[in-house]
Tab-separated table of C-alpha atoms in Angstrom:
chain	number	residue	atom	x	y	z
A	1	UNK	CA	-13.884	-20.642	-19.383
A	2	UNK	CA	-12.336	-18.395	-22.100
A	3	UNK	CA	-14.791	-17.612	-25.223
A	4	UNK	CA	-14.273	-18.186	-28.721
A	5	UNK	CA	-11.750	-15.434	-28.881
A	6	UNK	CA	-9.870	-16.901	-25.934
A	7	UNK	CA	-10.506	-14.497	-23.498
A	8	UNK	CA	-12.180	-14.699	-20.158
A	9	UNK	CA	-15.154	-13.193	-18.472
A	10	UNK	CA	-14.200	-10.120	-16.204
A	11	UNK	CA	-16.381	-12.276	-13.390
A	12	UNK	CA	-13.753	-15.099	-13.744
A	13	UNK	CA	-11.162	-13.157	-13.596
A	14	UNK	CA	-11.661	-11.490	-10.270
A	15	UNK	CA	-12.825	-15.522	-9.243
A	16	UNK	CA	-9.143	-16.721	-10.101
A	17	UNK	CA	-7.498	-13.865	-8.857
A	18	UNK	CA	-9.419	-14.917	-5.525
A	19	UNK	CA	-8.394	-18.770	-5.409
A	20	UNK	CA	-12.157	-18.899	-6.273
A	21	UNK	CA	-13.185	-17.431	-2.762
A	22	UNK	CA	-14.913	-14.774	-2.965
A	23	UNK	CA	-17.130	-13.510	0.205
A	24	UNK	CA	-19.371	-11.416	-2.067
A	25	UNK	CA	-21.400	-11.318	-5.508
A	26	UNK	CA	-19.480	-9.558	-7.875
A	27	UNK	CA	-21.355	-8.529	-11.149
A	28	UNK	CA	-20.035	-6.898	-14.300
A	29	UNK	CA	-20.694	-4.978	-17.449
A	30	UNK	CA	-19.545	-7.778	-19.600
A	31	UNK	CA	-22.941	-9.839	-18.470
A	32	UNK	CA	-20.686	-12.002	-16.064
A	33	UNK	CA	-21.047	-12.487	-12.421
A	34	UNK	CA	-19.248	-14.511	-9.807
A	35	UNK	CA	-19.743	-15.194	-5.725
A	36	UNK	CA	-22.765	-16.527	-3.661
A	37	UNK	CA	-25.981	-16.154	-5.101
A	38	UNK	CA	-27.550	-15.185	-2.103
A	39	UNK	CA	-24.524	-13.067	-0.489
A	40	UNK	CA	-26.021	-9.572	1.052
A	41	UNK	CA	-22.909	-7.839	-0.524
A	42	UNK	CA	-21.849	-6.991	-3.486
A	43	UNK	CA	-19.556	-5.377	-6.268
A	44	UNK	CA	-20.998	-4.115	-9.412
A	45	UNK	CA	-18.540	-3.433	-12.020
A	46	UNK	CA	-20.236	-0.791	-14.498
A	47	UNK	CA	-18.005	0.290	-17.053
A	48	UNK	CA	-14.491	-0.207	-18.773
A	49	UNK	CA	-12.987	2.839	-16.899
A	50	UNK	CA	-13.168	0.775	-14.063
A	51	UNK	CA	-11.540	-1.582	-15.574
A	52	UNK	CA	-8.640	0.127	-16.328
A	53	UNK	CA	-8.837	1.921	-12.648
A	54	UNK	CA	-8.482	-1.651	-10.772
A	55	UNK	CA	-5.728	-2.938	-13.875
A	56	UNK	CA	-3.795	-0.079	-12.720
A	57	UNK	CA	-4.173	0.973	-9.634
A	58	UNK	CA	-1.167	-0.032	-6.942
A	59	UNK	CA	-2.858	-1.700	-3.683
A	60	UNK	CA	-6.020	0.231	-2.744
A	61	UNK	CA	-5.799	3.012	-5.278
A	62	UNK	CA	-7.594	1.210	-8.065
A	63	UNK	CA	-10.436	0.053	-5.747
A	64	UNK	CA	-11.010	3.774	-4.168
A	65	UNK	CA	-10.642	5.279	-8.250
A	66	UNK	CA	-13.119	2.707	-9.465
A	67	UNK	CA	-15.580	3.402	-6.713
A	68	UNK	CA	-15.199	7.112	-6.321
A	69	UNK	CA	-15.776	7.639	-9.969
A	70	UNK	CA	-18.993	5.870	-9.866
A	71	UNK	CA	-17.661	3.061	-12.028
A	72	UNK	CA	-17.842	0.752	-9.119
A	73	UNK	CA	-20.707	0.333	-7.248
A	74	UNK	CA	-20.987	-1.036	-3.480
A	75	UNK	CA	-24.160	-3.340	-2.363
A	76	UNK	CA	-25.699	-3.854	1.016
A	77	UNK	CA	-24.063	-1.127	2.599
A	78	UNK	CA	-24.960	2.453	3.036
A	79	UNK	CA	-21.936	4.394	0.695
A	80	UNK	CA	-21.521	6.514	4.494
A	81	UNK	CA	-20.549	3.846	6.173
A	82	UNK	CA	-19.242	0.575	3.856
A	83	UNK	CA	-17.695	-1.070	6.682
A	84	UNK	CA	-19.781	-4.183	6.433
A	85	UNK	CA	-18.117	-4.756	2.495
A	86	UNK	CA	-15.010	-3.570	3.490
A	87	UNK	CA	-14.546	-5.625	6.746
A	88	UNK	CA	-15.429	-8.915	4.542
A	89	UNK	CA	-12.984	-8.045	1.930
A	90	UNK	CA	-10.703	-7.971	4.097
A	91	UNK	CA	-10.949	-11.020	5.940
A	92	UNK	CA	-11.801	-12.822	3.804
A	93	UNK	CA	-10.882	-11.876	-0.020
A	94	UNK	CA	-7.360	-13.282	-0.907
A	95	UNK	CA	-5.816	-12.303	-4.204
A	96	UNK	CA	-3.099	-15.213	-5.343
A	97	UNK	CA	-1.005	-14.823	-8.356
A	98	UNK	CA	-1.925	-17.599	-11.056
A	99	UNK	CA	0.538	-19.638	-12.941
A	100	UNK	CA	2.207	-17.905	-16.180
A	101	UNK	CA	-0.234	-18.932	-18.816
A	102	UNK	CA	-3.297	-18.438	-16.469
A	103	UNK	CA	-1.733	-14.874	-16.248
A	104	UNK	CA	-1.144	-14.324	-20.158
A	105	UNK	CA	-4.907	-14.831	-20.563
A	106	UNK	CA	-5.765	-12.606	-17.984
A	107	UNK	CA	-3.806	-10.271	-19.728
A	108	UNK	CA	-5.013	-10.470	-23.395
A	109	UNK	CA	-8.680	-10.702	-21.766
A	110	UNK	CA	-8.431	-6.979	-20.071
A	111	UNK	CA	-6.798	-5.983	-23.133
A	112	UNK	CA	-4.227	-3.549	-24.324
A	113	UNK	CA	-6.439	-0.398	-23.801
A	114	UNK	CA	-7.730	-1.222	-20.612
A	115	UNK	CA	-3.778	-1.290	-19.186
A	116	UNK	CA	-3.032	2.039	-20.059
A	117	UNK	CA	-3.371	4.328	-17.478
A	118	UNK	CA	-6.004	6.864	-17.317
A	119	UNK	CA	-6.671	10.323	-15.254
A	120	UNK	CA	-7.992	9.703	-11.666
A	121	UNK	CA	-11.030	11.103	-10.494
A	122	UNK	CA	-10.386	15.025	-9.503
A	123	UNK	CA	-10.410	14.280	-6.019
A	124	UNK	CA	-7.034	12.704	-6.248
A	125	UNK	CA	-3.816	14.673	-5.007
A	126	UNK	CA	-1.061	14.312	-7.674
A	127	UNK	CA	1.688	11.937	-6.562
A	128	UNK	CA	4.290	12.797	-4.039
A	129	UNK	CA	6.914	13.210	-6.684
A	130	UNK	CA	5.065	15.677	-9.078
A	131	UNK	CA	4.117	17.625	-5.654
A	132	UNK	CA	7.889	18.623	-5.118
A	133	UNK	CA	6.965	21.909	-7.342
A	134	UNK	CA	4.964	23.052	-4.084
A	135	UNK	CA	8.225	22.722	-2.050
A	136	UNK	CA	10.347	20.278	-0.261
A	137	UNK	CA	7.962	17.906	1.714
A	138	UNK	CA	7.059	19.475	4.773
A	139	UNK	CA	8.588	22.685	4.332
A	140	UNK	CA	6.094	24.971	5.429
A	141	UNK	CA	4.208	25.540	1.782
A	142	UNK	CA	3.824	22.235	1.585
A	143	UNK	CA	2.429	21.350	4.888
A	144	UNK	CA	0.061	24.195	4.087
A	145	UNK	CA	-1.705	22.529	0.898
A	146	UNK	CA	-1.893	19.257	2.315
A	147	UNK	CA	-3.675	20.568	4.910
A	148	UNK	CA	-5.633	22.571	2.818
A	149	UNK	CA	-6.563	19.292	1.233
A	150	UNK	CA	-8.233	17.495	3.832
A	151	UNK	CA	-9.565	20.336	6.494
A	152	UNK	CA	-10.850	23.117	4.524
A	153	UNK	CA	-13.184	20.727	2.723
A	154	UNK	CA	-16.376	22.307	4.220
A	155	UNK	CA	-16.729	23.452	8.187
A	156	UNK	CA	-20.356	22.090	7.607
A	157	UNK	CA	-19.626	19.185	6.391
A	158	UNK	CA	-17.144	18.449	9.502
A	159	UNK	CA	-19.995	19.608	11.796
A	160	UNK	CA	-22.778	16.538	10.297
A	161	UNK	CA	-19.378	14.501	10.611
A	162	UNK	CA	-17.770	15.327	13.920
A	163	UNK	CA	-21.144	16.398	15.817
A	164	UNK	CA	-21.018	19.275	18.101
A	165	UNK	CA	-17.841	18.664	20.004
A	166	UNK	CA	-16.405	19.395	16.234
A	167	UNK	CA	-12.721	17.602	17.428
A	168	UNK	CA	-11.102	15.128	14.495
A	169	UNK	CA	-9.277	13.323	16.906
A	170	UNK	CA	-9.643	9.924	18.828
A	171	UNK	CA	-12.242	9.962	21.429
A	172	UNK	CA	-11.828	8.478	25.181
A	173	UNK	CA	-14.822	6.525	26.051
A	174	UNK	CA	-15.715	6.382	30.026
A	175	UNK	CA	-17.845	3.182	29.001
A	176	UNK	CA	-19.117	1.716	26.485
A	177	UNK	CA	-22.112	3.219	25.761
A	178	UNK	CA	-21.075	6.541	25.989
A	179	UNK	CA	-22.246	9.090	23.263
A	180	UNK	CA	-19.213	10.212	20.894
A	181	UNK	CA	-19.643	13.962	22.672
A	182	UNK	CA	-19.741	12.039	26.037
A	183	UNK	CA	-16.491	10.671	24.818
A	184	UNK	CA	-14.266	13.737	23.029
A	185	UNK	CA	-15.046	15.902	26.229
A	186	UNK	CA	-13.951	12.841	28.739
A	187	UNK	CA	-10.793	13.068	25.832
A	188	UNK	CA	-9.951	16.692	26.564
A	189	UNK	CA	-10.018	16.080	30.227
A	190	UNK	CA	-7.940	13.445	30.403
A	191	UNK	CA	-5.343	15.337	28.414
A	192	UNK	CA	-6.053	18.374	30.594
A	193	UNK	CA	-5.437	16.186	33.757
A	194	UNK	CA	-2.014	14.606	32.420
A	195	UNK	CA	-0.703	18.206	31.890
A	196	UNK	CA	-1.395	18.977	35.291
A	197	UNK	CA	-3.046	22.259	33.904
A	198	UNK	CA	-4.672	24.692	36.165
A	199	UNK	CA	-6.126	28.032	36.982
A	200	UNK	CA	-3.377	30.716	35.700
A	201	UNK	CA	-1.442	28.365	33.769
A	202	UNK	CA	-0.116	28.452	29.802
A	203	UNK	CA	-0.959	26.160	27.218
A	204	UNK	CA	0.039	25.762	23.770
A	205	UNK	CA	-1.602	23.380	21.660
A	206	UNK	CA	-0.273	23.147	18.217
A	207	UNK	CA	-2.095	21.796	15.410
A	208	UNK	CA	-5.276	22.638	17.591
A	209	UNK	CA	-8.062	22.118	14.352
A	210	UNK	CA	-11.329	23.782	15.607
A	211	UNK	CA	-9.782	24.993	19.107
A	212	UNK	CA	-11.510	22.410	21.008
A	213	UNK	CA	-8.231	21.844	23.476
A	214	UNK	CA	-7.530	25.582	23.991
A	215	UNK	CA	-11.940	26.128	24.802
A	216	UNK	CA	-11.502	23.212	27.018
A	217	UNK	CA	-8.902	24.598	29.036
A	218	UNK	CA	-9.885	28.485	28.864
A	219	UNK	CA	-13.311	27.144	29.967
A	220	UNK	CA	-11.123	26.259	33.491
A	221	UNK	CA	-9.050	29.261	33.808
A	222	UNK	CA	-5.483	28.454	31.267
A	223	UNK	CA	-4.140	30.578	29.384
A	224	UNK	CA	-4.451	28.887	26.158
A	225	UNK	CA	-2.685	29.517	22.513
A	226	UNK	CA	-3.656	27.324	19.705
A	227	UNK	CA	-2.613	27.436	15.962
A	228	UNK	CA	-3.626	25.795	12.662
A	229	UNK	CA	-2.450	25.805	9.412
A	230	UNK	CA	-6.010	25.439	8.098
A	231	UNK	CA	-8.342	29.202	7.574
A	232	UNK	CA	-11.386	27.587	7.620
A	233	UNK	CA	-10.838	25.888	11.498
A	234	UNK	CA	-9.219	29.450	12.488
A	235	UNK	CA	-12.435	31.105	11.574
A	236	UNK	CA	-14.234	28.567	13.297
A	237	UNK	CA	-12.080	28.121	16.307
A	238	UNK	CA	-12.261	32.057	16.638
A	239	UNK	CA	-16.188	32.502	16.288
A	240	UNK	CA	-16.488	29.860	18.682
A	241	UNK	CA	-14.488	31.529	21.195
A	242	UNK	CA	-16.272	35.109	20.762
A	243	UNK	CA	-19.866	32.818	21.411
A	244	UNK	CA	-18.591	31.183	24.489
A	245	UNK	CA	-17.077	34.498	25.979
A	246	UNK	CA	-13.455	33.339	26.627
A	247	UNK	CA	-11.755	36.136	24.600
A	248	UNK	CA	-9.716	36.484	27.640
A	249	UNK	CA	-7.979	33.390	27.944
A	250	UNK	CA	-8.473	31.318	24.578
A	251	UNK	CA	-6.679	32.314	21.547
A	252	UNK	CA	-6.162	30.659	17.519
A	253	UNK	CA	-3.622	31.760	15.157
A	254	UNK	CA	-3.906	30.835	11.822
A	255	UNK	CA	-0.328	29.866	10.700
A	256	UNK	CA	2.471	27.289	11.128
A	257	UNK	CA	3.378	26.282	14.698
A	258	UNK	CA	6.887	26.776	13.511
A	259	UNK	CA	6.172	30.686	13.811
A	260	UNK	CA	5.198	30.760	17.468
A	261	UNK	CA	7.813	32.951	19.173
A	262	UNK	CA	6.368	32.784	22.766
A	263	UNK	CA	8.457	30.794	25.311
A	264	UNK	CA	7.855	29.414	28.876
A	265	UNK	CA	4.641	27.504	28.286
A	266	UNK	CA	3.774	25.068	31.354
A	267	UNK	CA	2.383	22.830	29.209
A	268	UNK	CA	1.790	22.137	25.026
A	269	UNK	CA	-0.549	19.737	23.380
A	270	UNK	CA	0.194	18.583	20.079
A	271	UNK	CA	-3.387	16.323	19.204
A	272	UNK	CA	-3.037	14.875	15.597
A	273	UNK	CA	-0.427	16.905	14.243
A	274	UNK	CA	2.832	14.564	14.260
A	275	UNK	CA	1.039	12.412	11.116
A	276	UNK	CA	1.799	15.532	8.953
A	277	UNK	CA	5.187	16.086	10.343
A	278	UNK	CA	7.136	13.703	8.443
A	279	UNK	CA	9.561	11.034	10.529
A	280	UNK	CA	12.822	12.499	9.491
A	281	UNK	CA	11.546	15.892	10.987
A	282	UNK	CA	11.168	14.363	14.421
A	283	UNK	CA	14.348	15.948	15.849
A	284	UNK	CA	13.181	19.183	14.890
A	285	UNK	CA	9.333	19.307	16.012
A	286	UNK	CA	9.973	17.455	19.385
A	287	UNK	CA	13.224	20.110	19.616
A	288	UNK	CA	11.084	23.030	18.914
A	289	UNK	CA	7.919	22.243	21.685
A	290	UNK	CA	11.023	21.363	24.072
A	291	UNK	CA	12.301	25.241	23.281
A	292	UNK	CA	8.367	26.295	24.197
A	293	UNK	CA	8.468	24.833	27.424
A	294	UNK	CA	9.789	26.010	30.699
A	295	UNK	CA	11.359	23.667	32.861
A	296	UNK	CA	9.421	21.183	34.692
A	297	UNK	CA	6.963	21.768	31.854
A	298	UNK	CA	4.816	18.660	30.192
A	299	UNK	CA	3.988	17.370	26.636
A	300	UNK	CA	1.606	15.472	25.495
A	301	UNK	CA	2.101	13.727	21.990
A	302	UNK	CA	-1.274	12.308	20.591
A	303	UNK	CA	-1.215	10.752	17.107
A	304	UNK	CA	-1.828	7.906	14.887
A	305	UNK	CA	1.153	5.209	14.921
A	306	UNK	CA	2.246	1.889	13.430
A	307	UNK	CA	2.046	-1.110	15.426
A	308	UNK	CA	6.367	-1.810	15.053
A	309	UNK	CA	9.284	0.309	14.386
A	310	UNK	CA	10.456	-1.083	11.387
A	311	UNK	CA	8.030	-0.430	8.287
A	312	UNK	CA	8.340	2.549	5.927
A	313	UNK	CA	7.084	5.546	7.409
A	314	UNK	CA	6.021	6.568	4.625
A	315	UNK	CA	1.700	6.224	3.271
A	316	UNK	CA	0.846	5.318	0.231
A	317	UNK	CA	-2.103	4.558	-1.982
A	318	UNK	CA	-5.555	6.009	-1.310
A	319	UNK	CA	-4.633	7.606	2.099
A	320	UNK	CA	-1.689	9.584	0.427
A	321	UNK	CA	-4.030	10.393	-2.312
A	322	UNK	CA	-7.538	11.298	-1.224
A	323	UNK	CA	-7.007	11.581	1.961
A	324	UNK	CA	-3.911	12.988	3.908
A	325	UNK	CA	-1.043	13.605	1.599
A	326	UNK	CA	2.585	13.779	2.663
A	327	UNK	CA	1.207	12.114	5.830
A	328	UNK	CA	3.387	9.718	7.905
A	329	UNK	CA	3.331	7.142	10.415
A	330	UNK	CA	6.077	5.081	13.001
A	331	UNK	CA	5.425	3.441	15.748
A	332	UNK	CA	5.274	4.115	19.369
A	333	UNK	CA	9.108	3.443	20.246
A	334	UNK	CA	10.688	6.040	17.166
A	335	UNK	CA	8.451	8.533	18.694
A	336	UNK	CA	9.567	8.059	22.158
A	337	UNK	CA	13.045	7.400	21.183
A	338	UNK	CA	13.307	11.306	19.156
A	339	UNK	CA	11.677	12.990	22.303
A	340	UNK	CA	13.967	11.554	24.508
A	341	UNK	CA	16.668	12.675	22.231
A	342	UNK	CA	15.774	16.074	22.506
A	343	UNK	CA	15.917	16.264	26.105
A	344	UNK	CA	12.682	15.686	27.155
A	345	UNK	CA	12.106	12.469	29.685
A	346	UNK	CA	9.295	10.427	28.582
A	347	UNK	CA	6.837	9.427	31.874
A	348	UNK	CA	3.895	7.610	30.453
A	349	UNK	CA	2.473	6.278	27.164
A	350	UNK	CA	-0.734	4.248	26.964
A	351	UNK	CA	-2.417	3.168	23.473
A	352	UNK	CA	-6.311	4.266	22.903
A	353	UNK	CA	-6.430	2.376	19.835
A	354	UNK	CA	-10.046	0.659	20.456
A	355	UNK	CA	-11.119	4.327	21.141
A	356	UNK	CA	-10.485	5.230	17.531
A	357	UNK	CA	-12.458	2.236	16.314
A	358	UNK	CA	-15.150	3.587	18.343
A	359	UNK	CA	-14.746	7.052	17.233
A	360	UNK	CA	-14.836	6.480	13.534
A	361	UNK	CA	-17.867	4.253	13.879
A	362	UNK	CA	-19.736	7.421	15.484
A	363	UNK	CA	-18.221	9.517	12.638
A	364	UNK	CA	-19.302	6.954	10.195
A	365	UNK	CA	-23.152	6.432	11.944
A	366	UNK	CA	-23.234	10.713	11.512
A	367	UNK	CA	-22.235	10.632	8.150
A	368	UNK	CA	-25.346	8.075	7.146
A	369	UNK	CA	-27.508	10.464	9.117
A	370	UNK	CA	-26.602	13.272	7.327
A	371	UNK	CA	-25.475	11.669	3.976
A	372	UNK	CA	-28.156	13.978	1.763
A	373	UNK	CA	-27.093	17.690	3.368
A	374	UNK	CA	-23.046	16.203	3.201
A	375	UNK	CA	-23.527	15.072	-0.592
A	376	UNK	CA	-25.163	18.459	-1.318
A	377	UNK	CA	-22.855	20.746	0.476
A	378	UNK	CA	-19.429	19.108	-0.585
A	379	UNK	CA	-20.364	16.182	-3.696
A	380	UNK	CA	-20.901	12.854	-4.078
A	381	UNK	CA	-17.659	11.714	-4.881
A	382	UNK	CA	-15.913	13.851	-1.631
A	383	UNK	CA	-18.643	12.045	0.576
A	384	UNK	CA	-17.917	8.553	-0.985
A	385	UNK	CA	-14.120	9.187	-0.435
A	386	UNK	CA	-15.029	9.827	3.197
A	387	UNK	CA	-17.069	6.777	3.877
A	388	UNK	CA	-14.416	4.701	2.259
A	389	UNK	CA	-12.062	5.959	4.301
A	390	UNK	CA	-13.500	6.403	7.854
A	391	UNK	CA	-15.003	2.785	7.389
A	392	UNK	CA	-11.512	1.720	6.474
A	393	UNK	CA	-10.133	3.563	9.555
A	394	UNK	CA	-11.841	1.772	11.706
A	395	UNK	CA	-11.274	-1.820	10.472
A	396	UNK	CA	-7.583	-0.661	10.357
A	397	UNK	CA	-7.891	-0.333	14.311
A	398	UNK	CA	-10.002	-2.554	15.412
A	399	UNK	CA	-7.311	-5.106	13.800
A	400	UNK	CA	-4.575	-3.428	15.187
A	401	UNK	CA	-2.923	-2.559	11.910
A	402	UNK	CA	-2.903	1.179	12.986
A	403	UNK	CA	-2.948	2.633	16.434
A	404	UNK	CA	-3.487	5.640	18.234
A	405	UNK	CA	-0.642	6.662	21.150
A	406	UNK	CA	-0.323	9.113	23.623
A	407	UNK	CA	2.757	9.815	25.047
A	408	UNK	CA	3.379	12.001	28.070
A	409	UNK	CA	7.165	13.856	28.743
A	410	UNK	CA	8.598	16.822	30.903
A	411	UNK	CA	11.414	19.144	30.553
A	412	UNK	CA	13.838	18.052	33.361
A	413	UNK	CA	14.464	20.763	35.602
A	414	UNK	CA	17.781	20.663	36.553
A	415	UNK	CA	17.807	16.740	36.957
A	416	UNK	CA	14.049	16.817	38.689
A	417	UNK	CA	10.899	16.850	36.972
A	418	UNK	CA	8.723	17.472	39.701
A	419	UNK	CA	6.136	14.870	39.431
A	420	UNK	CA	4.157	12.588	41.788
A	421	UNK	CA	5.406	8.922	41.974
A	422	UNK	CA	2.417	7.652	40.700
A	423	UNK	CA	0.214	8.767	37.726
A	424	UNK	CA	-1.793	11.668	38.926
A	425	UNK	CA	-4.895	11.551	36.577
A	426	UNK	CA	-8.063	9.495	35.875
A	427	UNK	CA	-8.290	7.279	33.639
């Protein structure tokens, strides 16, 4: 009920916002509180600057400011791995808009200061439109600071994260209870297997992070080129290749896969690169790793998609933001449909997105086991903004509201591609 001065309790608020459901106990600075007495999860709402961070944040962007700034507090979950709080707000947290005067009240109750937006925590990229003064999206600059953004963060802090197979990619799991490491290597077989690699062959994988791919198939005798556009995975990538001895075979080029002049490739791997390629760029990348190989030569696309066709590519909110900005997702069938169109004849594509659910879980579990040496090496509020958004991940595909593809093509050879009739690899 409003007080004397007609305004409402920030509790109440969030309670008619909710159709009075709400799965958790929600507490705030004002004294108010709302939600099951007994619930094991909660929101604590600690200051007016979070206020104005959930008043004016679009979609998720308010929740993630509010949280990451420490104005927001999560209960009953480890801030590594909030998937507990998360997974009930979204299943079961509904916000419906009340009627006009209900509104009004809501309104004057915030208040006029609390509306007017504020600076986001300095985590936050700037929006897309005020990052045009680094360059046309995607142009190569570009493409270098957003990936700047998210993988030179810390090589240590991706090694707590990622564990030792150090790969930021979906995993493959054999089985179910197969250890994350278990599950990356069974990963880089399969893709090794699909290319048909072997002894004496070339590989290119672009977008190859810490080299794992191009280790993988030096390790069995291929000829393997990777490249990154981040310094701190090229330094890795590189030391890691000097320790294992394959100096010979395994090589990773810091720079734009753009810039690779080399030709007649039997095979290229692009693993989680085509999210920072942009959609309207398809022509050009899938064009470009067609001019790489030589005929009869296979591709493997593995990335992140939309489950349909027909929402905007484009990601907004905290992903954009905090996490991967200027990234982009389609589904399946645009992907397909722009490496056909450059010439290449699509053969198989099979969806791993339960693998990714499983893979971010791992990542989370590692990040709660070393949440004290992650906090120290890279802050809390970079360590919150990866809980938030690995837990978040993971919801997203074990609902099916993202997915994870892979999609296998050759270069016809004059009309023949060469192939068994059947698929040729284990699953």
């Amino acid at each position: 009920m409003p007080d004397a001065r007609g305004k409402l309790p920030l509790a109440e608020i969030l309670q008619i916002l909710a159709g009075g459901q709400l799965p958790l106990r929600f507490t705030a600075y004002d004294g108010s509180f709302a939600g099951p007495v007994d619930a094991s999860l909660g929101l604590e709402l600690k200051t007016p600057r979070g206020t104005t961070y959930l008043a004016t944040g679009r979609g998720d962007l308010g929740l993630a400011r509010a949280y990451i700034s420490g104005d927001l507090e999560m209960h009953g979950v480890h801030p590594g791995d909030p998937y507990e709080l998360l997974k009930a707000l979204a299943s079961e947290l509904v916000f419906k808009l009340p009627p006009p005067r209900v509104t009004a009240t809501i309104i004057r109750s915030i208040g006029a200061r609390n509306l007017r937006p504020i600076a986001p925590p300095p985590q936050e990229a700037q929006p897309r439109w005020r990052r045009a003064v680094g360059g046309l999206r995607h142009g190569k600059t570009r493409d270098a600071s957003a990936i700047h953004h998210h993988y030179d963060v810390s090589n240590t802090f991706y090694e707590w994260v990622l564990g030792p197979s150090m790969t930021y990619t979906c995993a493959c799991y054999p089985h179910p209870g197969a250890t994350l490491n278990e599950a990356q290597e069974n990963k880089y077989r399969l893709v090794f297997e699909k290319l048909r690699l072997k002894p004496g062959d070339r590989l290119l994988d672009v977008g190859c992070g810490w080299g794992g791919m191009v280790r993988y198939a030096a390790r069995r005798g291929v000829t393997a080129t990777g490249v990154t556009l981040s310094a701190a995975q090229t330094a890795w990538a590189q030391r890691a290749i000097v320790e294992e001895g394959l100096t010979d075979l395994a090589e990773v080029r810091y720079g734009d896969y753009r810039d690779i002049a080399e030709t007649g490739f039997d095979a290229v791997s692009s693993i989680g690169l085509l999210e920072h390629i942009g959609v309207r760029n398809y022509p050009s990348y899938f064009g470009f790793l067609q001019s790489r190989l030589r005929p009869g030569g296979l591709l493997l696309n593995h990335c992140i998609t939309r489950p349909d066709n027909q929402s905007e590519a484009s990601t907004r909110g905290f992903i954009d933001r905090y996490v991967f900005p200027d990234g982009e997702l389609t589904g399946s069938g645009r992907i397909i449909c722009a490496a056909q169109d450059m010439g290449l004849e699509v053969v198989h594509e099979e969806n791993l997105r339960q693998h990714y659910a499983l893979t971010l879980r791992d990542w989370g579990a590692n990040l709660v086991e070393h949440w004290d040496e992650a906090v120290a090496e890279v802050g809390l509020q970079t360590a919150k903004v990866w809980g938030v958004y690995m837990a978040g991940s993971r919801l997203a595909f074990e609902t099916g509201g993202i997915q994870l593809h892979q999609i296998l093509a050759v270069k016809p050879d004059a009309g023949a591609n060469g192939l068994p009739l059947r698929p040729w690899w284990t699953p």
